[in-house]
């Protein structure tokens, strides 16, 4: 969740997480207070701008479209929720690059930060895109039967994209990162 906030809202916070990784993992009280405070402020800012969940608040679902599908196809047994979302964040950043919304190399930056915190960045098995797409299709985040993704445009800024071509999604899912 903390890394997600940097990707969706605050590039400086994302950089802080990279620069201070060792202190954060060592549970440095000053760092923890800062990241907890920033995380709460970011979430409160997003929610206060969209209290009825009509648009902006959907950005909090970054990584969840693919993450929930991973949980579904693996029977909720292989990954904790946060791990599946971490993988989803990487795949959705790769999807954004494939669609030309995110500058080449930025997905690798996101992946590297997630990996540096010991979170998985790819599925440990090859994901079959057919059941993955089926799982995404029944997700609550679909709009009129069309998949909706939160895709980074840069670190600290995302867009909500509906109707991404299935062949592009399949290509990203089939890759072993």
JSON list of C-alpha atoms in Angstrom, two decimals:
[
{"chain": "A", "resi": 1, "resn": "UNK", "atom": "CA", "xyz": [0.00, 0.00, 0.00]},
{"chain": "A", "resi": 2, "resn": "UNK", "atom": "CA", "xyz": [2.76, 2.46, 0.90]},
{"chain": "A", "resi": 3, "resn": "UNK", "atom": "CA", "xyz": [4.63, 1.99, -2.40]},
{"chain": "A", "resi": 4, "resn": "UNK", "atom": "CA", "xyz": [1.30, 2.27, -4.21]},
{"chain": "A", "resi": 5, "resn": "UNK", "atom": "CA", "xyz": [0.78, 5.76, -2.77]},
{"chain": "A", "resi": 6, "resn": "UNK", "atom": "CA", "xyz": [4.10, 6.89, -4.19]},
{"chain": "A", "resi": 7, "resn": "UNK", "atom": "CA", "xyz": [3.23, 5.54, -7.63]},
{"chain": "A", "resi": 8, "resn": "UNK", "atom": "CA", "xyz": [-0.29, 6.96, -7.79]},
{"chain": "A", "resi": 9, "resn": "UNK", "atom": "CA", "xyz": [0.13, 10.32, -6.09]},
{"chain": "A", "resi": 10, "resn": "UNK", "atom": "CA", "xyz": [3.58, 11.45, -4.96]},
{"chain": "A", "resi": 11, "resn": "UNK", "atom": "CA", "xyz": [6.82, 10.83, -6.85]},
{"chain": "A", "resi": 12, "resn": "UNK", "atom": "CA", "xyz": [8.89, 12.42, -4.08]},
{"chain": "A", "resi": 13, "resn": "UNK", "atom": "CA", "xyz": [7.41, 9.96, -1.59]},
{"chain": "A", "resi": 14, "resn": "UNK", "atom": "CA", "xyz": [8.27, 7.11, -3.98]},
{"chain": "A", "resi": 15, "resn": "UNK", "atom": "CA", "xyz": [11.87, 8.36, -4.08]},
{"chain": "A", "resi": 16, "resn": "UNK", "atom": "CA", "xyz": [11.94, 8.64, -0.27]},
{"chain": "A", "resi": 17, "resn": "UNK", "atom": "CA", "xyz": [10.94, 4.98, -0.04]},
{"chain": "A", "resi": 18, "resn": "UNK", "atom": "CA", "xyz": [13.87, 4.05, -2.25]},
{"chain": "A", "resi": 19, "resn": "UNK", "atom": "CA", "xyz": [16.42, 6.28, -0.57]},
{"chain": "A", "resi": 20, "resn": "UNK", "atom": "CA", "xyz": [15.44, 5.24, 2.96]},
{"chain": "A", "resi": 21, "resn": "UNK", "atom": "CA", "xyz": [14.72, 1.56, 2.38]},
{"chain": "A", "resi": 22, "resn": "UNK", "atom": "CA", "xyz": [17.30, 0.26, 4.86]},
{"chain": "A", "resi": 23, "resn": "UNK", "atom": "CA", "xyz": [16.10, 2.57, 7.62]},
{"chain": "A", "resi": 24, "resn": "UNK", "atom": "CA", "xyz": [12.47, 1.67, 6.90]},
{"chain": "A", "resi": 25, "resn": "UNK", "atom": "CA", "xyz": [13.19, -2.07, 6.95]},
{"chain": "A", "resi": 26, "resn": "UNK", "atom": "CA", "xyz": [15.12, -1.57, 10.21]},
{"chain": "A", "resi": 27, "resn": "UNK", "atom": "CA", "xyz": [11.90, 0.00, 11.57]},
{"chain": "A", "resi": 28, "resn": "UNK", "atom": "CA", "xyz": [13.51, 3.38, 12.21]},
{"chain": "A", "resi": 29, "resn": "UNK", "atom": "CA", "xyz": [10.84, 5.27, 14.21]},
{"chain": "A", "resi": 30, "resn": "UNK", "atom": "CA", "xyz": [11.41, 8.57, 12.39]},
{"chain": "A", "resi": 31, "resn": "UNK", "atom": "CA", "xyz": [11.04, 6.94, 8.97]},
{"chain": "A", "resi": 32, "resn": "UNK", "atom": "CA", "xyz": [8.02, 4.92, 10.02]},
{"chain": "A", "resi": 33, "resn": "UNK", "atom": "CA", "xyz": [6.30, 8.01, 11.41]},
{"chain": "A", "resi": 34, "resn": "UNK", "atom": "CA", "xyz": [6.98, 9.82, 8.15]},
{"chain": "A", "resi": 35, "resn": "UNK", "atom": "CA", "xyz": [5.72, 7.06, 5.83]},
{"chain": "A", "resi": 36, "resn": "UNK", "atom": "CA", "xyz": [2.65, 6.40, 7.97]},
{"chain": "A", "resi": 37, "resn": "UNK", "atom": "CA", "xyz": [1.85, 10.11, 8.04]},
{"chain": "A", "resi": 38, "resn": "UNK", "atom": "CA", "xyz": [2.36, 10.51, 4.29]},
{"chain": "A", "resi": 39, "resn": "UNK", "atom": "CA", "xyz": [0.31, 7.41, 3.52]},
{"chain": "A", "resi": 40, "resn": "UNK", "atom": "CA", "xyz": [-2.58, 8.62, 5.66]},
{"chain": "A", "resi": 41, "resn": "UNK", "atom": "CA", "xyz": [-2.41, 12.12, 4.13]},
{"chain": "A", "resi": 42, "resn": "UNK", "atom": "CA", "xyz": [-2.41, 10.77, 0.58]},
{"chain": "A", "resi": 43, "resn": "UNK", "atom": "CA", "xyz": [-5.34, 8.44, 1.18]},
{"chain": "A", "resi": 44, "resn": "UNK", "atom": "CA", "xyz": [-7.29, 11.15, 3.00]},
{"chain": "A", "resi": 45, "resn": "UNK", "atom": "CA", "xyz": [-6.58, 13.63, 0.19]},
{"chain": "A", "resi": 46, "resn": "UNK", "atom": "CA", "xyz": [-7.80, 11.21, -2.49]},
{"chain": "A", "resi": 47, "resn": "UNK", "atom": "CA", "xyz": [-10.89, 10.16, -0.52]},
{"chain": "A", "resi": 48, "resn": "UNK", "atom": "CA", "xyz": [-11.82, 13.75, 0.42]},
{"chain": "A", "resi": 49, "resn": "UNK", "atom": "CA", "xyz": [-11.75, 14.74, -3.26]},
{"chain": "A", "resi": 50, "resn": "UNK", "atom": "CA", "xyz": [-14.08, 11.85, -4.16]},
{"chain": "A", "resi": 51, "resn": "UNK", "atom": "CA", "xyz": [-16.16, 10.90, -1.13]},
{"chain": "A", "resi": 52, "resn": "UNK", "atom": "CA", "xyz": [-18.81, 9.12, -3.23]},
{"chain": "A", "resi": 53, "resn": "UNK", "atom": "CA", "xyz": [-16.35, 7.02, -5.24]},
{"chain": "A", "resi": 54, "resn": "UNK", "atom": "CA", "xyz": [-17.32, 8.57, -8.56]},
{"chain": "A", "resi": 55, "resn": "UNK", "atom": "CA", "xyz": [-13.89, 8.80, -10.17]},
{"chain": "A", "resi": 56, "resn": "UNK", "atom": "CA", "xyz": [-10.62, 9.84, -8.56]},
{"chain": "A", "resi": 57, "resn": "UNK", "atom": "CA", "xyz": [-10.91, 7.42, -5.66]},
{"chain": "A", "resi": 58, "resn": "UNK", "atom": "CA", "xyz": [-10.60, 4.55, -8.15]},
{"chain": "A", "resi": 59, "resn": "UNK", "atom": "CA", "xyz": [-6.87, 5.28, -8.33]},
{"chain": "A", "resi": 60, "resn": "UNK", "atom": "CA", "xyz": [-6.56, 3.55, -4.95]},
{"chain": "A", "resi": 61, "resn": "UNK", "atom": "CA", "xyz": [-7.20, 0.33, -6.89]},
{"chain": "A", "resi": 62, "resn": "UNK", "atom": "CA", "xyz": [-3.82, 0.49, -8.65]},
{"chain": "A", "resi": 63, "resn": "UNK", "atom": "CA", "xyz": [-2.50, -3.07, -8.89]},
{"chain": "A", "resi": 64, "resn": "UNK", "atom": "CA", "xyz": [-5.81, -4.55, -7.79]},
{"chain": "A", "resi": 65, "resn": "UNK", "atom": "CA", "xyz": [-7.32, -5.46, -11.18]},
{"chain": "A", "resi": 66, "resn": "UNK", "atom": "CA", "xyz": [-4.56, -7.94, -11.96]},
{"chain": "A", "resi": 67, "resn": "UNK", "atom": "CA", "xyz": [-3.85, -8.62, -8.28]},
{"chain": "A", "resi": 68, "resn": "UNK", "atom": "CA", "xyz": [-7.39, -9.82, -7.60]},
{"chain": "A", "resi": 69, "resn": "UNK", "atom": "CA", "xyz": [-7.29, -11.99, -10.73]},
{"chain": "A", "resi": 70, "resn": "UNK", "atom": "CA", "xyz": [-4.05, -13.58, -9.50]},
{"chain": "A", "resi": 71, "resn": "UNK", "atom": "CA", "xyz": [-5.70, -14.32, -6.15]},
{"chain": "A", "resi": 72, "resn": "UNK", "atom": "CA", "xyz": [-8.70, -15.86, -7.92]},
{"chain": "A", "resi": 73, "resn": "UNK", "atom": "CA", "xyz": [-6.80, -18.10, -10.34]},
{"chain": "A", "resi": 74, "resn": "UNK", "atom": "CA", "xyz": [-4.45, -19.31, -7.60]},
{"chain": "A", "resi": 75, "resn": "UNK", "atom": "CA", "xyz": [-7.35, -20.11, -5.26]},
{"chain": "A", "resi": 76, "resn": "UNK", "atom": "CA", "xyz": [-6.34, -17.49, -2.68]},
{"chain": "A", "resi": 77, "resn": "UNK", "atom": "CA", "xyz": [-3.65, -19.90, -1.47]},
{"chain": "A", "resi": 78, "resn": "UNK", "atom": "CA", "xyz": [-0.42, -18.87, -3.14]},
{"chain": "A", "resi": 79, "resn": "UNK", "atom": "CA", "xyz": [-0.17, -15.15, -2.28]},
{"chain": "A", "resi": 80, "resn": "UNK", "atom": "CA", "xyz": [-1.21, -12.85, 0.51]},
{"chain": "A", "resi": 81, "resn": "UNK", "atom": "CA", "xyz": [-3.40, -9.98, -0.71]},
{"chain": "A", "resi": 82, "resn": "UNK", "atom": "CA", "xyz": [-0.54, -7.47, -0.55]},
{"chain": "A", "resi": 83, "resn": "UNK", "atom": "CA", "xyz": [1.74, -9.80, -2.50]},
{"chain": "A", "resi": 84, "resn": "UNK", "atom": "CA", "xyz": [-0.84, -10.27, -5.26]},
{"chain": "A", "resi": 85, "resn": "UNK", "atom": "CA", "xyz": [-1.35, -6.49, -5.44]},
{"chain": "A", "resi": 86, "resn": "UNK", "atom": "CA", "xyz": [2.44, -5.95, -5.61]},
{"chain": "A", "resi": 87, "resn": "UNK", "atom": "CA", "xyz": [2.60, -8.30, -8.60]},
{"chain": "A", "resi": 88, "resn": "UNK", "atom": "CA", "xyz": [-0.44, -6.54, -10.06]},
{"chain": "A", "resi": 89, "resn": "UNK", "atom": "CA", "xyz": [1.32, -3.17, -9.70]},
{"chain": "A", "resi": 90, "resn": "UNK", "atom": "CA", "xyz": [4.27, -4.46, -11.71]},
{"chain": "A", "resi": 91, "resn": "UNK", "atom": "CA", "xyz": [2.08, -6.01, -14.40]},
{"chain": "A", "resi": 92, "resn": "UNK", "atom": "CA", "xyz": [-0.10, -2.89, -14.64]},
{"chain": "A", "resi": 93, "resn": "UNK", "atom": "CA", "xyz": [3.00, -0.68, -14.96]},
{"chain": "A", "resi": 94, "resn": "UNK", "atom": "CA", "xyz": [4.21, -2.99, -17.75]},
{"chain": "A", "resi": 95, "resn": "UNK", "atom": "CA", "xyz": [0.76, -2.74, -19.35]},
{"chain": "A", "resi": 96, "resn": "UNK", "atom": "CA", "xyz": [0.99, 1.05, -19.20]},
{"chain": "A", "resi": 97, "resn": "UNK", "atom": "CA", "xyz": [4.38, 0.95, -20.92]},
{"chain": "A", "resi": 98, "resn": "UNK", "atom": "CA", "xyz": [3.03, -1.42, -23.58]},
{"chain": "A", "resi": 99, "resn": "UNK", "atom": "CA", "xyz": [0.19, 1.03, -24.26]},
{"chain": "A", "resi": 100, "resn": "UNK", "atom": "CA", "xyz": [2.59, 3.97, -24.48]},
{"chain": "A", "resi": 101, "resn": "UNK", "atom": "CA", "xyz": [1.24, 5.79, -21.41]},
{"chain": "A", "resi": 102, "resn": "UNK", "atom": "CA", "xyz": [4.36, 5.24, -19.28]},
{"chain": "A", "resi": 103, "resn": "UNK", "atom": "CA", "xyz": [7.88, 6.09, -20.40]},
{"chain": "A", "resi": 104, "resn": "UNK", "atom": "CA", "xyz": [10.05, 3.04, -21.08]},
{"chain": "A", "resi": 105, "resn": "UNK", "atom": "CA", "xyz": [12.07, 2.12, -18.02]},
{"chain": "A", "resi": 106, "resn": "UNK", "atom": "CA", "xyz": [9.63, 3.52, -15.46]},
{"chain": "A", "resi": 107, "resn": "UNK", "atom": "CA", "xyz": [7.96, 0.12, -14.95]},
{"chain": "A", "resi": 108, "resn": "UNK", "atom": "CA", "xyz": [11.42, -1.26, -14.14]},
{"chain": "A", "resi": 109, "resn": "UNK", "atom": "CA", "xyz": [11.82, 1.47, -11.47]},
{"chain": "A", "resi": 110, "resn": "UNK", "atom": "CA", "xyz": [8.51, 0.50, -9.90]},
{"chain": "A", "resi": 111, "resn": "UNK", "atom": "CA", "xyz": [9.42, -3.18, -10.06]},
{"chain": "A", "resi": 112, "resn": "UNK", "atom": "CA", "xyz": [12.85, -2.53, -8.51]},
{"chain": "A", "resi": 113, "resn": "UNK", "atom": "CA", "xyz": [11.39, -0.67, -5.54]},
{"chain": "A", "resi": 114, "resn": "UNK", "atom": "CA", "xyz": [8.78, -3.35, -4.91]},
{"chain": "A", "resi": 115, "resn": "UNK", "atom": "CA", "xyz": [11.45, -6.05, -5.19]},
{"chain": "A", "resi": 116, "resn": "UNK", "atom": "CA", "xyz": [13.79, -4.17, -2.83]},
{"chain": "A", "resi": 117, "resn": "UNK", "atom": "CA", "xyz": [11.19, -4.55, -0.08]},
{"chain": "A", "resi": 118, "resn": "UNK", "atom": "CA", "xyz": [11.10, -8.31, -0.54]},
{"chain": "A", "resi": 119, "resn": "UNK", "atom": "CA", "xyz": [7.72, -8.40, -2.23]},
{"chain": "A", "resi": 120, "resn": "UNK", "atom": "CA", "xyz": [7.10, -10.64, -5.24]},
{"chain": "A", "resi": 121, "resn": "UNK", "atom": "CA", "xyz": [7.25, -8.89, -8.60]},
{"chain": "A", "resi": 122, "resn": "UNK", "atom": "CA", "xyz": [6.04, -11.75, -10.79]},
{"chain": "A", "resi": 123, "resn": "UNK", "atom": "CA", "xyz": [3.96, -14.85, -10.39]},
{"chain": "A", "resi": 124, "resn": "UNK", "atom": "CA", "xyz": [5.98, -17.94, -9.54]},
{"chain": "A", "resi": 125, "resn": "UNK", "atom": "CA", "xyz": [4.08, -19.86, -12.21]},
{"chain": "A", "resi": 126, "resn": "UNK", "atom": "CA", "xyz": [3.17, -18.93, -15.73]},
{"chain": "A", "resi": 127, "resn": "UNK", "atom": "CA", "xyz": [-0.23, -17.31, -15.60]},
{"chain": "A", "resi": 128, "resn": "UNK", "atom": "CA", "xyz": [-2.73, -18.45, -18.19]},
{"chain": "A", "resi": 129, "resn": "UNK", "atom": "CA", "xyz": [-4.31, -15.32, -19.65]},
{"chain": "A", "resi": 130, "resn": "UNK", "atom": "CA", "xyz": [-7.69, -16.96, -20.37]},
{"chain": "A", "resi": 131, "resn": "UNK", "atom": "CA", "xyz": [-8.67, -17.58, -16.71]},
{"chain": "A", "resi": 132, "resn": "UNK", "atom": "CA", "xyz": [-6.96, -14.33, -15.72]},
{"chain": "A", "resi": 133, "resn": "UNK", "atom": "CA", "xyz": [-9.14, -12.35, -18.15]},
{"chain": "A", "resi": 134, "resn": "UNK", "atom": "CA", "xyz": [-12.22, -14.27, -16.98]},
{"chain": "A", "resi": 135, "resn": "UNK", "atom": "CA", "xyz": [-11.42, -13.39, -13.36]},
{"chain": "A", "resi": 136, "resn": "UNK", "atom": "CA", "xyz": [-10.90, -9.73, -14.28]},
{"chain": "A", "resi": 137, "resn": "UNK", "atom": "CA", "xyz": [-14.20, -9.67, -16.19]},
{"chain": "A", "resi": 138, "resn": "UNK", "atom": "CA", "xyz": [-16.20, -10.48, -13.05]},
{"chain": "A", "resi": 139, "resn": "UNK", "atom": "CA", "xyz": [-14.28, -8.04, -10.86]},
{"chain": "A", "resi": 140, "resn": "UNK", "atom": "CA", "xyz": [-16.26, -5.18, -9.31]},
{"chain": "A", "resi": 141, "resn": "UNK", "atom": "CA", "xyz": [-13.99, -2.69, -11.07]},
{"chain": "A", "resi": 142, "resn": "UNK", "atom": "CA", "xyz": [-15.32, -3.52, -14.54]},
{"chain": "A", "resi": 143, "resn": "UNK", "atom": "CA", "xyz": [-17.42, -0.82, -16.17]},
{"chain": "A", "resi": 144, "resn": "UNK", "atom": "CA", "xyz": [-20.23, -1.96, -18.48]},
{"chain": "A", "resi": 145, "resn": "UNK", "atom": "CA", "xyz": [-18.39, -5.24, -19.02]},
{"chain": "A", "resi": 146, "resn": "UNK", "atom": "CA", "xyz": [-15.11, -3.51, -19.87]},
{"chain": "A", "resi": 147, "resn": "UNK", "atom": "CA", "xyz": [-11.97, -3.96, -17.79]},
{"chain": "A", "resi": 148, "resn": "UNK", "atom": "CA", "xyz": [-10.78, -0.88, -15.94]},
{"chain": "A", "resi": 149, "resn": "UNK", "atom": "CA", "xyz": [-7.14, -0.39, -15.02]},
{"chain": "A", "resi": 150, "resn": "UNK", "atom": "CA", "xyz": [-5.29, 2.24, -13.05]},
{"chain": "A", "resi": 151, "resn": "UNK", "atom": "CA", "xyz": [-2.17, 2.82, -15.12]},
{"chain": "A", "resi": 152, "resn": "UNK", "atom": "CA", "xyz": [0.86, 4.94, -14.24]},
{"chain": "A", "resi": 153, "resn": "UNK", "atom": "CA", "xyz": [1.67, 7.81, -16.59]},
{"chain": "A", "resi": 154, "resn": "UNK", "atom": "CA", "xyz": [4.69, 8.67, -14.47]},
{"chain": "A", "resi": 155, "resn": "UNK", "atom": "CA", "xyz": [5.76, 7.93, -10.94]},
{"chain": "A", "resi": 156, "resn": "UNK", "atom": "CA", "xyz": [3.32, 10.02, -8.93]},
{"chain": "A", "resi": 157, "resn": "UNK", "atom": "CA", "xyz": [0.61, 10.23, -11.61]},
{"chain": "A", "resi": 158, "resn": "UNK", "atom": "CA", "xyz": [-1.87, 7.68, -12.96]},
{"chain": "A", "resi": 159, "resn": "UNK", "atom": "CA", "xyz": [-4.79, 7.48, -15.35]},
{"chain": "A", "resi": 160, "resn": "UNK", "atom": "CA", "xyz": [-7.90, 5.33, -15.32]},
{"chain": "A", "resi": 161, "resn": "UNK", "atom": "CA", "xyz": [-8.18, 3.38, -18.55]},
{"chain": "A", "resi": 162, "resn": "UNK", "atom": "CA", "xyz": [-11.23, 1.39, -19.61]},
{"chain": "A", "resi": 163, "resn": "UNK", "atom": "CA", "xyz": [-11.41, -0.88, -22.61]},
{"chain": "A", "resi": 164, "resn": "UNK", "atom": "CA", "xyz": [-7.79, -1.97, -22.98]},
{"chain": "A", "resi": 165, "resn": "UNK", "atom": "CA", "xyz": [-7.41, -4.43, -25.87]},
{"chain": "A", "resi": 166, "resn": "UNK", "atom": "CA", "xyz": [-7.37, -8.04, -24.64]},
{"chain": "A", "resi": 167, "resn": "UNK", "atom": "CA", "xyz": [-4.40, -8.97, -26.81]},
{"chain": "A", "resi": 168, "resn": "UNK", "atom": "CA", "xyz": [-2.23, -6.38, -25.06]},
{"chain": "A", "resi": 169, "resn": "UNK", "atom": "CA", "xyz": [-3.37, -7.62, -21.64]},
{"chain": "A", "resi": 170, "resn": "UNK", "atom": "CA", "xyz": [-2.67, -11.23, -22.66]},
{"chain": "A", "resi": 171, "resn": "UNK", "atom": "CA", "xyz": [0.82, -10.31, -23.85]},
{"chain": "A", "resi": 172, "resn": "UNK", "atom": "CA", "xyz": [1.68, -8.67, -20.53]},
{"chain": "A", "resi": 173, "resn": "UNK", "atom": "CA", "xyz": [0.23, -11.57, -18.49]},
{"chain": "A", "resi": 174, "resn": "UNK", "atom": "CA", "xyz": [2.17, -14.16, -20.49]},
{"chain": "A", "resi": 175, "resn": "UNK", "atom": "CA", "xyz": [5.52, -12.47, -19.89]},
{"chain": "A", "resi": 176, "resn": "UNK", "atom": "CA", "xyz": [7.71, -13.82, -17.11]},
{"chain": "A", "resi": 177, "resn": "UNK", "atom": "CA", "xyz": [9.22, -10.71, -15.57]}
]
